Tab-separated table of C-alpha atoms in Angstrom:
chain	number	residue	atom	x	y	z
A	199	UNK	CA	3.412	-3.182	39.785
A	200	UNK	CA	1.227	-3.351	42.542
A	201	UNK	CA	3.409	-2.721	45.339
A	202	UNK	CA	3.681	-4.222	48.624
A	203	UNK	CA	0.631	-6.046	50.060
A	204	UNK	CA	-0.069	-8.348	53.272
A	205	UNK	CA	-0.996	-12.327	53.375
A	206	UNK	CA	-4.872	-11.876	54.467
A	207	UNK	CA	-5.365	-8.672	51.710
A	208	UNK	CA	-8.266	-6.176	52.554
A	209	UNK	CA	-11.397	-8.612	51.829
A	210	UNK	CA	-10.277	-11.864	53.281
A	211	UNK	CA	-13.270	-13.380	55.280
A	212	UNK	CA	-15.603	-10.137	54.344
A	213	UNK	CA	-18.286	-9.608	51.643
A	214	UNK	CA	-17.226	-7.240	49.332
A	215	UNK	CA	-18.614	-5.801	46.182
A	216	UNK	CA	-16.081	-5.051	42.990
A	217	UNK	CA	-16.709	-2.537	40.223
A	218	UNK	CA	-16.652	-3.901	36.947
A	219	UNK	CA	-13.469	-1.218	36.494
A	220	UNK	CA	-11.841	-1.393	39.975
A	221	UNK	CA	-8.266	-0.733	41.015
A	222	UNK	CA	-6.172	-3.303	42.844
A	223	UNK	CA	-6.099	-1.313	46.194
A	224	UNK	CA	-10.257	-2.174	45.880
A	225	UNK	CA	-8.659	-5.930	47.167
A	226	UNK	CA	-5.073	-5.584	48.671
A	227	UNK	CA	-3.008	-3.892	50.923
A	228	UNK	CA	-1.348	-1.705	47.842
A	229	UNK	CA	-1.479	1.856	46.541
A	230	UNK	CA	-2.092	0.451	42.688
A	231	UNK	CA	-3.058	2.030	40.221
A	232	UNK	CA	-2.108	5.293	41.766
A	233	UNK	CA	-3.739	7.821	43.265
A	234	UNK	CA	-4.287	10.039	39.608
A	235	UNK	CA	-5.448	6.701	38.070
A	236	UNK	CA	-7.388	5.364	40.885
A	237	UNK	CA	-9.227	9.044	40.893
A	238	UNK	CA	-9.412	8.668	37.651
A	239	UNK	CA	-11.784	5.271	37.726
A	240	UNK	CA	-14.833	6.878	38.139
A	241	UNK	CA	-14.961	8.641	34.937
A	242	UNK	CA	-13.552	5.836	33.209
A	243	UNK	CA	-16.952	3.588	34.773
A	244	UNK	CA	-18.766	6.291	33.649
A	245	UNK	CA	-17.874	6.579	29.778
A	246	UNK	CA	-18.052	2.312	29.541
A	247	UNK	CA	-21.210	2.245	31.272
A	248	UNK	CA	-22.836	4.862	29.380
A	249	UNK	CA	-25.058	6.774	28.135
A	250	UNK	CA	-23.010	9.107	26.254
A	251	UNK	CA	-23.079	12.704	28.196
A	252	UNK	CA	-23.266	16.595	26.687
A	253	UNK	CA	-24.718	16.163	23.167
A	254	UNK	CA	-25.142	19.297	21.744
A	255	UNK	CA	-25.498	20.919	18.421
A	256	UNK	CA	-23.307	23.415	18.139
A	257	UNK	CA	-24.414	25.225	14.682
A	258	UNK	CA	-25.702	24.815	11.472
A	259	UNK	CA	-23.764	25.891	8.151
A	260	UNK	CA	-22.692	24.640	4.296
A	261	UNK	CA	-25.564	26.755	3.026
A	262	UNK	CA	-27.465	27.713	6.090
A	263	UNK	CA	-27.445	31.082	7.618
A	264	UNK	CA	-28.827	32.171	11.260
A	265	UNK	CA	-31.176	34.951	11.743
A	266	UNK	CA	-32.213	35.500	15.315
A	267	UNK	CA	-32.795	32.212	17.127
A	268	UNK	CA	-33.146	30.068	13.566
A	269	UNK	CA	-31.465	29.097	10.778
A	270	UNK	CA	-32.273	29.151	6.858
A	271	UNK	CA	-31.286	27.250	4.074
A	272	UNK	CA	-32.951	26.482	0.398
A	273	UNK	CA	-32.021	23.329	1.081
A	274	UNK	CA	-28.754	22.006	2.631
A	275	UNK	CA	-27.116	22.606	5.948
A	276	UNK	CA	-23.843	21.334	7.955
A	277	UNK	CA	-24.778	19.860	11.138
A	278	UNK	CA	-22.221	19.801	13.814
A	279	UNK	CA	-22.423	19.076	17.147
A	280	UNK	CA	-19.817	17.903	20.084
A	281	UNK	CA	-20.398	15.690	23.083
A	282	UNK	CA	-18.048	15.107	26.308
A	283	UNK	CA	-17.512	11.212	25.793
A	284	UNK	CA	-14.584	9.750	23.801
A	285	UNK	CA	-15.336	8.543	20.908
A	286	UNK	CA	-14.156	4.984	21.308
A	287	UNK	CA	-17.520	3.545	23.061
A	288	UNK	CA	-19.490	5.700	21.186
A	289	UNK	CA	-21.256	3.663	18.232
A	290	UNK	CA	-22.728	6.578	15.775
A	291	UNK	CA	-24.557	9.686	15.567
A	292	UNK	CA	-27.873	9.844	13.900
A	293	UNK	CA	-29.136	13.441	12.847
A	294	UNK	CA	-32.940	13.606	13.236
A	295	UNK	CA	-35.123	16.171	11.598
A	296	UNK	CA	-38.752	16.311	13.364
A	297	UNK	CA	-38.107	13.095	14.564
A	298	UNK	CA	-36.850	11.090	12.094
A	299	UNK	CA	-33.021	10.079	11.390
A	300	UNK	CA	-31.995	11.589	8.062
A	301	UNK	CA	-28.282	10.836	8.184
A	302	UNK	CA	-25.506	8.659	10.359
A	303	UNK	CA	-22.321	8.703	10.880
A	304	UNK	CA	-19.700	6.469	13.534
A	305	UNK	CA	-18.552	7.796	16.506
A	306	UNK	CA	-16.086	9.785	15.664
A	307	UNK	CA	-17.625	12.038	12.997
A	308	UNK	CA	-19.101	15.828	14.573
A	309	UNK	CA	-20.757	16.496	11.674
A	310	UNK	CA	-22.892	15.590	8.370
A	311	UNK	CA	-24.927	17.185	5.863
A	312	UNK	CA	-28.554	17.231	5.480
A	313	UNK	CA	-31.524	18.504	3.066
A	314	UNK	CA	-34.978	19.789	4.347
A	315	UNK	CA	-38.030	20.885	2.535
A	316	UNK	CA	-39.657	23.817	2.511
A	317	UNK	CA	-40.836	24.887	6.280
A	318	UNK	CA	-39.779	24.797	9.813
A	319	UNK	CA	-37.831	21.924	10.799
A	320	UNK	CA	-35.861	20.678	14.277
A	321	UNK	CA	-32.924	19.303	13.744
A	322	UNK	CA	-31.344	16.886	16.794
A	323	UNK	CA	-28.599	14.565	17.217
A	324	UNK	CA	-29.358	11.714	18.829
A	325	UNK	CA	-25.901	9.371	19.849
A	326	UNK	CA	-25.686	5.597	20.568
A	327	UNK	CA	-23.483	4.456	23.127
A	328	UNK	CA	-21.508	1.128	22.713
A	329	UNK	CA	-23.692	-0.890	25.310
A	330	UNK	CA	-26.654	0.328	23.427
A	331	UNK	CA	-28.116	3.065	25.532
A	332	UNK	CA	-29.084	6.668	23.297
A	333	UNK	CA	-28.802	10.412	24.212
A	334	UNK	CA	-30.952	13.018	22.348
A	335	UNK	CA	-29.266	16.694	22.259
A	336	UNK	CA	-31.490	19.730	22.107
A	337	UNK	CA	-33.385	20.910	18.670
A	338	UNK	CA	-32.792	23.613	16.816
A	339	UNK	CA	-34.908	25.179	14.259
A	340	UNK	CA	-33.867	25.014	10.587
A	341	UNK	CA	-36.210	26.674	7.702
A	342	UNK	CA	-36.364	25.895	4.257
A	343	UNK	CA	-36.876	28.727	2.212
A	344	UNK	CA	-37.356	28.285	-1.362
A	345	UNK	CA	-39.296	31.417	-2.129
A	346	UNK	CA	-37.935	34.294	-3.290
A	347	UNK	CA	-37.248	38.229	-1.181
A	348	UNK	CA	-39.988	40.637	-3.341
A	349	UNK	CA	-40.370	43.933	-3.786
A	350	UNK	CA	-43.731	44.987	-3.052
A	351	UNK	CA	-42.913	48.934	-4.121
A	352	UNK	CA	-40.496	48.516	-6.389
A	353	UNK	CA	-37.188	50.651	-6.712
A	354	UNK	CA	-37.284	54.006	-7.938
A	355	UNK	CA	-35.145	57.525	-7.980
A	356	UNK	CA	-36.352	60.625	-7.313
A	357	UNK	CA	-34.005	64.221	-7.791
A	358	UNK	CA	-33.912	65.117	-3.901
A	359	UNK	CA	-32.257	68.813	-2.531
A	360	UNK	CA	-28.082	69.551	-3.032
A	361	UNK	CA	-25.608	70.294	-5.345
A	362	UNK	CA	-25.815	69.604	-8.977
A	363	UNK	CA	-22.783	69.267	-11.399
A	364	UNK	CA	-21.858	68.178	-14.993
A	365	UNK	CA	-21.027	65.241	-13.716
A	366	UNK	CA	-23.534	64.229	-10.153
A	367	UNK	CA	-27.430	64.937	-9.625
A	368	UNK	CA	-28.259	63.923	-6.309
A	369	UNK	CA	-31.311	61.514	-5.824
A	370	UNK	CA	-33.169	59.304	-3.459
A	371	UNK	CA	-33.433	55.831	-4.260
A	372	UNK	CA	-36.743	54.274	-2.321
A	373	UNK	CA	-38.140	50.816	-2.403
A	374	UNK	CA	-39.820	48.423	0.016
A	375	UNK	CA	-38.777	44.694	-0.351
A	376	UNK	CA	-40.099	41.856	1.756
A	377	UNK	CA	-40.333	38.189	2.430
A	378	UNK	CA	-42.302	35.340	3.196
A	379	UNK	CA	-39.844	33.935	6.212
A	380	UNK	CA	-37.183	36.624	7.232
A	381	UNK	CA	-35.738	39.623	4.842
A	382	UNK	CA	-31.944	39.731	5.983
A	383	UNK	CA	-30.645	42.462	3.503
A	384	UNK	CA	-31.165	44.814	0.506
A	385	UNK	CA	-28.218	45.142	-1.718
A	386	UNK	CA	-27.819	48.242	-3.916
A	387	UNK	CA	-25.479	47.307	-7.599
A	388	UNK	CA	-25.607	50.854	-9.231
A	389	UNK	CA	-24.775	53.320	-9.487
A	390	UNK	CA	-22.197	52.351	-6.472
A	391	UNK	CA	-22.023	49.384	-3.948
A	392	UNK	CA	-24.251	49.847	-0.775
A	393	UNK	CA	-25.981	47.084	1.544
A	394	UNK	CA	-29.160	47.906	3.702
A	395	UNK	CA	-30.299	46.210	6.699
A	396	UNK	CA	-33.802	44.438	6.374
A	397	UNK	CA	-35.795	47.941	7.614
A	398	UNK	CA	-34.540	49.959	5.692
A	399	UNK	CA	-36.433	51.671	2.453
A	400	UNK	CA	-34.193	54.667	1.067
A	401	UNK	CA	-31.247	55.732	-0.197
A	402	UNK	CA	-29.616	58.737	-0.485
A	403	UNK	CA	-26.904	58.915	-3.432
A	404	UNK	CA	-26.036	60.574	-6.439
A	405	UNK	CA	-26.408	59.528	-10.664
């Protein structure tokens, strides 16, 4: 309801400008739509007006794995991302990579897969408001790696200084292993279970 108002009403015999989204006390002598609502109307201008705000991609996974600042894949990757704006006047997402839109969803999806070659990419999400109007979010850098970690010294075991028994020698495995983008681990299978950061080139254990 719009509550109590007079005869003449607030603009009577004035020029007076309306917001496409106004409340009734914009016109009359009333408190309508409320003071939470009629606070309220600003926002509400904003997300039908447009363009859609905060568009940001928020990570990159379903194959892809971050090292430092970037991610890598051999191929595939999640994008997600997450904006401020409801999704109702929001008319799709397109994911670009260097550019160019690879993949689109409506407005109500956060996130889609992709596939990149070989190289560095950016990735972006660029989203289409109702009234036509686009936002671009930041890039982030994806890599496709295809090739392969090497060894360039390859693993071997040498006897090394402690205690010997019938049924333990101790030894010291050494290697060097590298990689054309980013070497993220070294995994050791026998004789026991061990991981090794990307640095590191020997291991001390026992056959």
């Amino acid at each position: 309801p719009e509550g109590s108002s007079d005869s003449s009403g607030f603009t009577l015999g004035k020029d007076y400008t309306f917001n496409v989204i106004s409340g009734h006390r914009d016109g009359f002598a009333t408190d309508c739509p409320g003071n939470q609502l009629y606070n309220a109307l600003g926002t509400i201008r904003s997300y039908a007006s447009g363009p859609v705000s905060a568009v940001s991609v928020t990570g990159l996974t379903g194959g892809a794995v971050k090292s430092g600042a970037s991610y890598y894949t051999k191929n595939s990757a999640t994008v997600s991302w997450t904006t401020s704006t409801p999704s109702a006047v929001i008319s799709g997402f397109d994911v670009l990579v260097d550019g160019k839109a690879v993949a689109h969803t409506s407005g109500s999806v956060r996130s889609t897969s992709i596939s990149v070659t070989a190289g560095s990419h950016t990735v972006q999400v660029r989203a289409t408001h109702v009234r036509g109007s686009t936002t671009l979010s930041g890039g982030v850098t994806l890599v496709g790696d295809t090739t392969a970690p090497t060894f360039p010294t390859a693993p071997g075991a040498n006897l090394r200084t402690g205690t010997v028994s019938s049924t333990s020698v101790p030894v010291t495995v050494t290697w060097k292993a590298a990689d054309n983008t980013v070497l993220a681990k070294v995994v050791a299978t026998s004789p026991s279970s061990a991981t090794f950061g990307p640095t590191v080139t020997s291991w001390a254990t026992s056959a």
